[in-house]
Amino acid sequence: MNARNPHAGLPITDDDAAIAAALEDVSVPALMLSLVHLTGDPSYIRGAIKPRMLVLNEIQGFMPEEEQAEVRRLALEAIRAYRDAGCVLPEQPGPELLHEMMSWVACDEVPREYLPMLLEDMELDGVDARRASESGDPAARAGFPVVVIGCGQSGLLAGIRLEEAGIPFTIVEKNAGVGGTWYENTYPGCRVDVGNHFYCYSFEPSDHWSEFFARQPELQAYFESVMNRRGIAEHVRWGTEVVSAVWDEGSATWQVTVETDGARSVLTARAVISAVGLLNRPKLPDIEGMDDFAGPSFHSARWDHGVDYLGRRVVQIGAGASGFQIAPTIAPDVAHLTVFQRTAQWMFPNPNYHEKVGPGVRWALRHLPFYGRWYRFMIFWPGSDGALAGARIDPEWPHQDRAISERNDLTRRWFTDWITAQVGDDPELLAKVLPDYPATGKRTLQDNGSWLRTLKRDNVDLVREGVARIEKDAVISTSGERYEADVIVYATGFHANRFLWPMHIVGRGGAVLGEQWGDTPTAYLGITVPNFPNFFCLYGPGTGLAHGGSLIFQSECQMRYVSACLDTLISGGHRSMEPTREAHDEYTARHQAEIKQMVWSSPAVEHSWFKNRNGDIYTASPWRLVDYRDWTKSPDPDSYTID
Ligand code: N01
């Protein structure tokens, strides 16, 4: 066995009964693909037994039970032979066979243009192709200090890549620990809604998740363990905020003022990487009487664990992604829960959402060659660019108020059936929970039925109105109804359109980033900004993913680009680089033209954090993942002023 490939699996020493038991749990299509690696025999995927359809979060490809049983029987034979022969892998599939394997499990031809992106992400060759380059003069690298702002998933990634490149760096993190959003959001029920075997770094093991969609403590622990294993913690200044960053033309450095416990100091950096995330400045509503409320009240991202909600009357204002997770978790414990939901949410059926990863799957992830990589593919591919076509507005479609295209109308019907099947027996509730805007127009939520089950509880009320005012012991709806409250939870979202706020970033010629951006933040490829040399954004303007993928995938693409920019600067002995105005403006115009054609821009979607106050979108990306990955492989020198 190729001991250096971390995805080839540990040697198998289990007896037949243990293997057979493990196989009962696994994804059969991923198992069949693993058998091709394990035996070198492609006939496993060339016979009559095959998946029928690949749908996000359905891991058996809709294969009938008897076919699954037959594959398990064949697999046991093959795995036994592999074990008994000392777990030696045969020659591994070449690119043509890998393409065939992808198309087989996707149940459709995977276009060839996707192969580089998919193979890079799957790392079947055990090579982390997005690793930062260590080439060039080590002394020049050592003389190029970088400040990274934020130690969430993207800031930690930046640290990992800078460490690989031999570039000295300091990560400045306002919290006391790693994880960013996964450090701050500790509300009951907080969990990720992208499958964890994909929502993780591509180059790190992913065989340890206890649930398919892990809860916040496990996610935070994951980032902590990666940080410690990679030796990044010693580079982090915890509990420290960046107050300002000012470009000094004379020395071609950024002067970064940071504050720890009220004491300020200045860091000097040749480059700054902003990894501050987007959804981290809580947005409290402006409601009359909020300060008069006598009981405890707090934002979902600042959950007060000192408040005991057991047996109390809780009013939850807001039910987007956060509120949607909070209500089902606290409802069984409170005396009464009132949920104010201004806009109903579309939900994507996902029976696996709260499921644990069974011991068989864990065994397969650890032992079956490349099983985990194919399982990753099975999450990545159906949640990838296929969904983007469905998000495009068809101007010829006549019913724009309910759907943006015929295909989108079919999705609306599918989602509507999912909701109706659960609450069709309660017409009053059904009317309240059916959204009246196009499906996927806001962020679609993952659902296993827990939301509507919660709303059907005797101790839960759903109020589909705004809030008129708050009194010392109650919340009053716009129609004047009074809802008594001991505790108020504001699940009202974040300042998503205020990138990097409230930091004060001053670039060339005194340009102030906040003023340059105003309500329309833009960056070339969402990463670099004219007037701000050697300044790089991760999860910058226009890069949020609304159609699929995972932000970690996006960060890995962006950080590869940033590493290549740093390489350009250092190996060329340059002082600075910034995008040309032409490159930036051309990109921005394309971004705006494209995003306006997507469902998130539909005027039928009244409120969404994707939109700024004018209804324009500067948060989300309209691009195919395959294109964005291509554009961010390395900087095009013609798009930059490099001196
Ligand atoms: O915030 P939101 P969120 N009066 O902005 C309502 C990520 N995330 O924290 O829909 C009354 O979506 C508002 O109403 P409306 C994910 O990207 C991921 O829930 O605007 N109501 C809405 O109901 C997500 O999209 C995960 O009409 C008011 C709610 O408050 C993003 O974070 C989990 C109001 C805000 O919803 C943000 O989610 C959690 C007012 N004045 C979050 N103002 C997972 O991975 C706002 N609202 C699972």
XYZ file of C-alpha atoms and ligand atoms in Angstrom:
691
model
C 0.000 0.000 0.000
C 1.178 3.512 -0.758
C 1.811 4.574 2.833
C 2.244 8.205 1.886
C -1.246 8.674 0.500
C -3.379 9.648 3.498
C -6.593 8.691 1.705
C -5.640 5.126 0.825
C -6.933 3.804 4.150
C -5.384 2.083 7.124
C -4.578 -1.620 6.833
C -7.574 -3.862 7.477
C -7.217 -6.391 10.273
C -10.882 -6.873 11.204
C -12.521 -10.258 10.941
C -15.202 -11.017 8.371
C -18.079 -10.464 10.756
C -16.813 -7.015 11.742
C -16.349 -6.031 8.094
C -19.798 -7.297 7.153
C -21.335 -5.344 10.030
C -19.542 -2.172 8.990
C -20.705 -2.505 5.407
C -24.326 -2.400 6.545
C -23.941 1.345 7.280
C -22.055 2.594 4.290
C -22.972 4.444 1.140
C -23.084 1.657 -1.441
C -22.114 3.817 -4.448
C -19.044 5.112 -2.557
C -18.272 1.513 -1.553
C -18.376 0.384 -5.185
C -15.976 3.144 -6.189
C -13.659 2.159 -3.362
C -13.737 -1.429 -4.665
C -12.371 -0.230 -8.002
C -9.379 1.252 -6.157
C -9.025 -1.757 -3.919
C -9.140 -4.409 -6.654
C -8.076 -2.472 -9.754
C -11.151 -3.958 -11.399
C -13.489 -1.421 -13.070
C -16.169 -4.029 -13.667
C -17.759 -3.066 -10.346
C -19.064 0.056 -12.042
C -19.689 -1.447 -15.450
C -22.399 -3.927 -14.547
C -26.139 -3.639 -14.193
C -25.999 -2.538 -10.561
C -25.633 1.209 -10.402
C -27.016 4.318 -8.721
C -30.151 5.790 -10.299
C -29.733 9.419 -9.363
C -27.343 11.528 -7.281
C -29.231 13.990 -5.106
C -27.631 16.056 -2.362
C -27.653 14.210 0.969
C -29.146 10.990 -0.447
C -26.190 8.650 -0.076
C -27.484 5.421 -1.670
C -28.137 6.778 -5.146
C -31.719 5.438 -4.834
C -30.432 1.881 -5.299
C -32.936 -0.812 -4.333
C -32.239 -2.745 -1.116
C -31.592 -6.032 -2.899
C -28.939 -4.444 -5.123
C -27.299 -2.875 -2.096
C -27.246 -6.287 -0.390
C -25.652 -7.893 -3.448
C -22.928 -5.214 -3.513
C -22.231 -5.731 0.183
C -21.809 -9.451 -0.405
C -19.387 -8.859 -3.300
C -17.578 -6.204 -1.286
C -17.020 -8.560 1.628
C -15.332 -11.042 -0.695
C -13.115 -8.381 -2.240
C -12.171 -6.784 1.074
C -11.388 -10.184 2.598
C -9.030 -10.977 -0.296
C -7.419 -7.549 -0.009
C -6.934 -7.996 3.745
C -5.543 -11.514 3.397
C -3.084 -10.405 0.727
C -1.642 -7.765 3.072
C -3.645 -4.723 1.914
C -1.532 -4.019 -1.138
C -3.256 -1.671 -3.552
C -3.058 -2.492 -7.248
C -2.220 0.136 -9.837
C -4.573 3.041 -9.314
C -7.147 4.308 -11.829
C -5.886 6.761 -14.415
C -7.677 9.966 -15.430
C -10.006 8.295 -17.947
C -11.233 5.717 -15.469
C -11.583 8.359 -12.748
C -13.725 10.378 -15.119
C -15.837 7.296 -15.803
C -16.172 6.724 -12.050
C -17.306 10.305 -11.489
C -19.881 10.159 -14.255
C -21.075 6.783 -13.003
C -21.821 8.034 -9.509
C -23.134 11.392 -10.776
C -25.485 9.389 -13.047
C -24.605 11.832 -15.777
C -21.567 12.740 -17.807
C -19.366 15.005 -15.692
C -18.098 17.639 -18.157
C -14.365 17.366 -18.731
C -13.790 20.975 -17.799
C -14.621 19.985 -14.196
C -11.967 17.298 -13.898
C -9.077 19.518 -12.764
C -11.214 21.116 -10.049
C -12.678 17.834 -8.826
C -9.429 15.882 -8.903
C -7.678 18.692 -7.079
C -10.347 18.717 -4.394
C -10.431 14.935 -4.040
C -6.648 14.606 -3.806
C -6.736 10.971 -4.890
C -3.016 11.207 -5.570
C -2.455 12.333 -1.978
C -1.085 15.672 -3.161
C -2.380 18.946 -1.748
C -2.183 20.900 -5.001
C -3.172 24.176 -3.349
C -0.282 24.032 -0.929
C 1.723 27.253 -0.898
C 5.007 27.324 -2.777
C 8.211 27.128 -0.758
C 10.382 28.086 -3.712
C 12.550 31.199 -3.862
C 14.868 32.876 -1.448
C 14.029 31.939 2.162
C 15.577 35.182 3.403
C 13.293 37.229 1.164
C 10.301 35.333 2.524
C 11.454 35.793 6.070
C 11.640 39.546 5.434
C 8.034 39.800 4.326
C 5.855 39.795 7.455
C 2.110 39.439 6.972
C -0.761 40.289 9.304
C -3.890 38.172 9.050
C -7.053 39.629 10.558
C -9.253 36.946 12.042
C -8.768 33.310 13.021
C -11.903 31.648 11.723
C -11.744 28.990 9.038
C -10.204 31.313 6.444
C -7.718 33.004 8.809
C -6.525 29.636 10.050
C -6.143 28.499 6.452
C -4.121 31.646 5.712
C -1.864 30.780 8.643
C -1.393 27.220 7.384
C -0.442 28.424 3.899
C 1.882 31.172 5.183
C 3.599 28.670 7.447
C 4.087 26.347 4.467
C 5.573 29.224 2.472
C 8.011 30.222 5.207
C 6.472 33.694 5.483
C 6.365 35.172 8.995
C 2.873 36.108 10.095
C 0.721 37.250 12.977
C -2.967 36.435 13.178
C -4.969 39.001 15.104
C -8.153 37.539 16.553
C -10.744 39.464 18.562
C -12.036 36.347 20.306
C -10.240 34.234 22.872
C -10.256 31.166 20.624
C -10.226 29.897 17.059
C -13.246 29.301 14.824
C -14.772 32.696 14.057
C -18.455 32.078 13.505
C -18.055 28.626 15.061
C -16.577 30.222 18.150
C -19.176 32.960 18.508
C -22.413 31.163 17.679
C -23.064 28.916 20.645
C -26.856 29.124 20.550
C -28.763 25.900 21.236
C -29.026 23.786 18.103
C -26.229 25.541 16.192
C -24.854 23.237 13.512
C -23.477 23.424 9.997
C -25.755 22.866 7.033
C -23.175 21.706 4.501
C -22.223 18.041 4.942
C -19.090 17.889 7.094
C -17.235 15.407 4.957
C -17.064 18.266 2.470
C -17.273 21.201 4.906
C -13.703 20.710 6.121
C -10.257 21.446 4.750
C -9.579 19.294 1.675
C -6.098 18.457 2.952
C -7.081 17.373 6.469
C -8.552 14.033 7.563
C -12.345 13.972 7.695
C -12.977 10.586 9.250
C -13.777 11.808 12.742
C -17.118 13.631 12.459
C -19.670 12.252 14.878
C -22.611 13.688 12.908
C -23.054 14.299 9.206
C -23.813 17.963 9.993
C -21.784 18.631 13.099
C -22.857 20.854 15.940
C -20.966 23.971 16.912
C -18.798 22.490 19.707
C -17.466 19.802 17.385
C -16.774 22.332 14.622
C -14.929 24.631 16.991
C -12.937 21.659 18.304
C -12.074 20.702 14.725
C -10.550 24.100 13.976
C -8.728 24.000 17.288
C -7.228 20.604 16.593
C -6.125 21.623 13.081
C -4.612 24.790 14.509
C -2.674 22.896 17.161
C -1.515 20.148 14.854
C -0.247 22.722 12.362
C 1.484 24.831 14.991
C -0.513 27.963 14.175
C -1.603 28.924 17.711
C 1.741 30.473 18.591
C 1.224 33.031 15.808
C -2.129 34.260 17.109
C -2.777 37.303 19.276
C -6.007 36.398 21.016
C -8.490 38.890 22.404
C -7.046 41.517 20.110
C -8.943 43.718 17.653
C -7.597 45.528 14.653
C -8.536 49.164 15.095
C -6.977 50.445 11.881
C -4.561 49.592 9.102
C -2.796 52.404 7.284
C -0.637 52.039 4.170
C 2.740 53.779 4.396
C 3.950 54.569 0.900
C 7.532 55.310 1.907
C 8.207 51.931 3.454
C 5.575 50.021 1.446
C 4.190 48.624 4.667
C 0.884 48.437 6.443
C 0.848 49.924 9.921
C -1.746 47.878 11.750
C -2.986 49.283 15.041
C -4.322 46.611 17.353
C -5.944 46.796 20.754
C -5.717 44.216 23.522
C -7.503 44.922 26.811
C -7.591 48.626 26.002
C -3.854 48.821 25.240
C -2.874 49.732 21.683
C 0.194 48.715 19.730
C 1.261 48.805 16.093
C 2.269 45.870 13.897
C 4.201 46.464 10.704
C 3.357 44.217 7.778
C 4.282 44.022 4.109
C 0.844 42.607 3.397
C -2.489 42.282 5.166
C -4.938 39.442 4.695
C -8.455 40.185 5.871
C -10.081 36.968 7.028
C -12.810 38.583 9.105
C -15.766 36.668 7.736
C -19.018 38.332 6.901
C -21.705 37.298 9.327
C -20.123 38.339 12.576
C -21.413 41.770 13.564
C -24.838 41.081 15.109
C -27.652 43.224 13.801
C -30.204 44.067 16.424
C -33.478 45.504 15.151
C -34.540 49.006 16.005
C -37.808 48.391 17.836
C -39.568 50.873 20.075
C -39.316 49.909 23.737
C -36.495 47.372 23.384
C -34.701 48.912 26.336
C -37.826 48.762 28.488
C -37.926 44.979 28.486
C -37.403 43.839 32.078
C -36.127 40.321 31.421
C -32.991 39.067 29.740
C -32.629 39.587 26.000
C -29.746 38.834 23.670
C -28.755 38.214 20.053
C -28.454 34.645 18.778
C -24.712 35.098 18.201
C -24.243 36.375 21.764
C -26.238 33.676 23.510
C -26.342 34.266 27.247
C -25.771 30.822 28.752
C -26.317 32.307 32.196
C -30.012 32.649 31.402
C -32.062 29.598 32.236
C -34.930 29.365 29.754
C -36.299 26.187 31.317
C -40.004 26.638 32.010
C -40.035 30.281 30.905
C -41.896 32.203 28.209
C -39.490 32.924 25.388
C -40.127 35.198 22.420
C -37.821 34.622 19.476
C -37.710 37.471 16.978
C -36.407 36.344 13.600
C -36.400 32.922 12.024
C -33.747 32.710 9.353
C -31.009 30.068 9.500
C -30.223 30.758 13.172
C -33.799 30.984 14.435
C -34.671 27.882 12.450
C -32.173 25.920 14.539
C -32.900 27.575 17.884
C -36.658 27.056 18.092
C -36.688 23.245 17.665
C -33.932 22.915 20.255
C -35.405 25.030 23.033
C -39.123 24.387 22.456
C -39.295 21.177 24.526
C -37.821 22.989 27.544
C -39.638 26.304 27.621
C -43.067 27.002 29.059
C -44.020 28.788 25.874
C -42.242 29.870 22.713
C -43.470 32.606 20.407
C -41.635 32.813 17.091
C -41.899 36.048 15.121
C -41.154 35.184 11.533
C -41.499 38.114 9.156
C -40.874 36.011 6.045
C -41.435 32.270 5.690
C -38.398 30.219 4.660
C -37.957 27.649 1.945
C -36.552 24.350 3.179
C -34.556 21.660 1.453
C -35.533 18.125 2.582
C -32.562 16.500 4.288
C -33.370 13.416 6.386
C -29.699 13.099 7.424
C -29.564 16.534 8.983
C -29.452 15.432 12.625
C -28.102 11.928 12.047
C -25.045 10.470 13.720
C -22.230 8.957 11.682
C -22.493 5.261 12.512
C -19.523 3.032 13.362
C -19.664 1.319 9.954
C -19.272 4.594 8.091
C -16.400 5.593 10.354
C -14.729 2.281 9.711
C -15.158 2.733 5.958
C -13.777 6.272 6.117
C -10.692 4.995 7.920
C -10.062 1.739 6.082
C -11.613 1.573 2.645
C -9.297 3.114 0.072
C -10.591 6.513 -1.063
C -14.096 5.836 0.258
C -14.036 9.208 2.062
C -12.879 10.988 -1.065
C -15.790 9.627 -3.078
C -18.166 10.379 -0.266
C -16.846 13.949 -0.418
C -17.487 13.999 -4.161
C -21.062 12.836 -3.521
C -21.667 15.965 -1.448
C -19.640 18.343 -3.576
C -20.968 17.460 -7.017
C -24.767 17.636 -6.541
C -24.324 20.826 -4.495
C -22.133 22.389 -7.133
C -22.717 24.289 -10.354
C -25.721 22.248 -11.429
C -27.755 24.363 -9.035
C -26.587 27.603 -10.630
C -28.517 27.015 -13.841
C -31.643 26.674 -11.717
C -30.961 30.036 -10.088
C -30.992 31.995 -13.356
C -34.022 34.203 -14.040
C -35.855 33.383 -17.258
C -37.258 36.751 -18.344
C -39.767 34.967 -20.595
C -41.303 33.075 -17.683
C -44.619 34.776 -16.914
C -45.051 34.087 -13.170
C -42.104 35.994 -11.736
C -43.823 36.601 -8.412
C -43.824 32.898 -7.540
C -40.862 31.523 -9.555
C -38.107 32.858 -11.770
C -38.260 30.063 -14.351
C -40.085 26.880 -15.150
C -37.346 24.873 -13.450
C -37.551 27.088 -10.370
C -41.302 26.540 -10.368
C -40.696 22.786 -10.208
C -38.413 23.319 -7.211
C -41.133 25.448 -5.626
C -43.595 22.591 -6.085
C -41.144 20.045 -4.652
C -40.504 22.205 -1.578
C -44.221 22.974 -1.270
C -45.022 19.243 -1.258
C -42.424 18.733 1.469
C -44.103 21.376 3.632
C -47.653 20.293 2.810
C -46.883 16.669 3.637
C -46.025 17.810 7.157
C -48.678 20.399 7.949
C -51.346 19.845 5.296
C -53.684 18.793 8.110
C -53.494 22.309 9.575
C -54.557 24.815 6.860
C -53.981 27.814 9.128
C -50.373 26.825 9.835
C -49.814 25.775 6.214
C -50.806 29.241 5.031
C -48.307 30.770 7.458
C -45.339 28.597 6.590
C -45.587 28.560 2.795
C -43.209 31.167 1.408
C -44.624 33.579 -1.162
C -41.411 34.280 -3.089
C -39.360 32.137 -5.487
C -37.697 29.034 -4.044
C -33.980 29.461 -3.230
C -34.384 33.267 -3.410
C -33.015 33.531 0.131
C -30.673 31.063 1.742
C -32.503 27.728 1.625
C -32.519 25.896 4.946
C -31.784 22.225 5.532
C -34.714 20.452 7.074
C -35.482 17.023 8.503
C -38.975 17.960 9.658
C -37.936 19.339 13.036
C -39.000 22.921 12.222
C -42.618 22.196 11.370
C -42.898 19.600 14.139
C -41.869 22.378 16.511
C -44.442 24.808 15.163
C -47.140 22.179 15.724
C -46.341 21.884 19.412
C -48.956 23.098 21.879
C -46.454 25.384 23.569
C -45.323 27.122 20.355
C -46.931 29.977 18.394
C -45.787 31.234 15.033
C -46.499 34.907 14.445
C -46.195 35.927 10.810
C -46.070 39.652 11.502
C -43.577 42.308 12.325
C -42.997 43.669 15.809
C -44.684 46.969 16.670
C -43.062 47.531 20.054
C -41.697 45.891 23.124
C -42.969 46.461 26.649
C -41.446 45.453 29.953
C -42.982 41.973 29.849
C -44.289 41.488 26.318
C -43.756 41.839 22.604
C -46.551 43.508 20.637
C -47.132 42.509 17.026
C -47.990 45.009 14.279
C -51.635 43.962 14.506
C -51.584 44.814 18.212
C -51.523 41.285 19.594
C -49.664 40.992 22.901
C -47.231 38.100 23.521
C -45.955 37.821 27.065
C -42.247 37.189 27.471
C -39.729 36.388 30.194
C -36.829 36.165 27.726
C -36.335 37.644 24.245
C -33.976 36.100 21.707
C -33.063 38.248 18.709
C -32.230 35.900 15.835
C -32.172 38.887 13.529
C -29.007 38.322 11.525
C -25.873 40.322 10.865
C -24.514 43.466 9.212
C -23.732 41.471 6.102
C -23.274 44.413 3.772
C -20.704 46.212 5.898
C -17.520 44.396 4.956
C -14.638 44.894 7.387
C -16.706 47.308 9.449
C -15.870 48.859 11.920
C -12.144 48.716 11.097
C -10.560 51.848 9.630
C -8.497 50.879 6.578
C -6.557 53.659 4.844
C -4.833 52.909 1.563
C -2.843 54.821 -1.034
C -3.351 58.572 -1.126
C -5.460 58.480 2.041
C -8.259 56.414 0.458
C -10.554 55.107 3.199
C -11.940 51.659 2.428
C -15.289 52.189 4.140
C -15.821 55.404 2.140
C -14.634 53.926 -1.139
C -17.057 51.050 -0.678
C -20.069 52.717 0.897
C -23.073 50.502 0.287
C -21.488 48.868 -2.764
C -18.350 46.970 -1.669
C -16.398 45.547 -4.587
C -13.060 43.855 -5.112
C -11.315 42.335 -8.096
C -12.226 38.638 -7.893
C -13.587 39.574 -4.479
C -9.980 39.627 -3.250
C -8.046 42.810 -4.146
C -9.081 46.456 -4.149
C -7.735 49.456 -6.110
C -5.927 51.941 -3.825
C -5.222 49.212 -1.274
C -1.888 47.651 -2.226
C -0.816 44.344 -0.732
C -4.251 44.021 0.858
C -6.148 40.797 0.290
C -9.655 39.748 1.290
C -10.805 36.212 2.000
C -14.619 35.942 1.764
C -14.554 39.453 0.368
C -17.287 41.267 -1.572
C -19.290 39.195 -4.011
C -17.832 35.839 -3.018
C -20.485 34.382 -0.705
C -21.887 31.147 -2.053
C -25.635 31.112 -2.453
C -26.006 28.247 -4.908
C -23.776 25.514 -3.527
C -20.230 24.558 -2.663
C -18.728 25.338 0.708
C -17.042 28.440 2.018
C -13.996 26.354 2.852
C -13.670 25.419 -0.817
C -13.988 29.111 -1.662
C -11.337 30.038 0.928
C -8.930 27.420 -0.418
C -9.243 28.927 -3.906
C -8.812 32.468 -2.591
C -5.870 31.653 -0.366
C -4.075 29.912 -3.212
C -4.483 33.163 -5.163
C -3.197 35.244 -2.248
C -0.206 32.908 -1.846
C 0.565 33.331 -5.542
C 0.341 37.122 -5.178
C 2.745 37.015 -2.233
C 5.022 34.827 -4.301
C 4.938 37.400 -7.115
C 5.824 40.172 -4.698
C 8.574 38.347 -2.870
C 10.285 36.519 -5.690
C 10.161 39.648 -7.891
C 11.520 41.822 -5.103
C 8.523 44.133 -5.570
C 7.209 46.720 -3.167
C 3.530 46.421 -3.873
C 0.736 45.228 -6.111
C -2.816 46.421 -6.509
C -5.422 45.690 -9.154
C -5.756 48.175 -11.986
C -8.897 50.273 -12.000
C -9.751 48.794 -15.425
C -9.492 45.180 -14.256
C -11.511 45.946 -11.138
C -14.219 47.888 -12.972
C -14.554 45.333 -15.729
C -14.864 42.535 -13.174
C -17.376 44.479 -11.096
C -19.513 45.288 -14.123
C -19.548 41.623 -15.077
C -20.385 40.612 -11.527
C -23.276 43.045 -11.324
C -24.632 42.145 -14.756
C -24.553 38.475 -13.827
C -25.921 38.668 -10.290
C -28.902 40.699 -11.489
C -29.955 37.685 -13.539
C -30.042 35.385 -10.548
C -32.917 34.424 -8.268
C -31.395 36.226 -5.264
C -31.918 39.529 -7.083
C -35.579 38.824 -7.796
C -37.741 41.770 -6.698
C -40.156 39.162 -5.319
C -37.617 38.539 -2.524
C -38.335 41.438 -0.232
C -35.843 40.959 2.617
C -32.584 39.095 2.477
C -29.134 39.685 3.855
C -27.729 39.172 0.370
C -29.238 42.531 -0.649
C -28.120 45.991 0.342
C -30.664 48.636 1.198
C -31.227 49.406 -2.494
C -31.936 45.778 -3.234
C -28.603 45.270 -5.031
C -26.316 42.346 -4.266
C -22.652 42.808 -3.389
C -22.376 39.842 -1.040
C -22.993 36.753 -3.150
C -21.173 35.215 -6.092
C -22.981 34.508 -9.359
C -20.054 32.493 -10.697
C -19.709 28.821 -11.435
C -17.272 27.264 -8.963
C -15.266 25.870 -11.848
C -14.749 29.342 -13.312
C -13.891 30.990 -10.015
C -11.380 28.273 -9.215
C -9.828 28.815 -12.644
C -9.629 32.591 -12.297
C -8.047 32.335 -8.856
C -5.281 29.883 -9.721
C -2.776 32.714 -10.051
C -2.836 36.480 -10.609
C -2.783 37.812 -14.149
C 0.038 40.413 -14.169
C -1.890 42.533 -16.712
C -4.612 43.092 -14.137
C -2.192 44.552 -11.598
C 0.033 47.508 -11.071
C 3.174 45.997 -9.627
C 6.046 48.176 -8.532
O -29.909 35.768 9.884
P -30.932 36.074 8.687
P -29.463 34.368 10.482
N -38.215 42.529 12.670
O -30.572 37.449 8.226
C -35.673 38.601 10.806
C -25.576 31.714 8.076
N -25.980 30.715 9.058
O -28.558 34.643 11.624
O -36.576 37.178 6.566
C -38.580 41.266 12.513
O -30.975 34.986 7.710
C -35.576 38.266 9.348
O -36.796 38.448 8.699
P -36.824 38.577 7.078
C -26.373 31.521 6.804
O -25.625 31.953 5.700
C -25.744 29.425 8.749
O -30.618 33.521 10.740
O -35.721 39.529 6.731
N -37.798 40.327 11.997
C -35.132 36.813 9.461
O -36.204 35.977 9.810
C -27.533 32.437 7.058
O -28.231 32.759 5.891
C -26.130 28.461 9.599
O -38.154 39.094 6.761
C -36.582 40.707 11.632
C -34.167 36.861 10.646
O -34.553 37.963 11.432
C -26.853 33.585 7.722
O -25.910 32.986 8.571
C -26.783 28.770 10.775
C -36.126 42.020 11.762
C -32.737 37.088 10.225
O -32.337 36.052 9.392
C -27.716 34.495 8.550
O -28.643 33.730 9.312
C -27.008 30.093 11.083
C -37.006 42.954 12.314
N -36.667 44.244 12.442
C -26.605 31.056 10.214
N -34.868 42.092 11.277
C -25.874 27.063 9.224
O -24.879 26.682 8.653
C -34.559 40.852 10.880
N -35.603 40.018 11.082
C -26.901 26.126 9.524
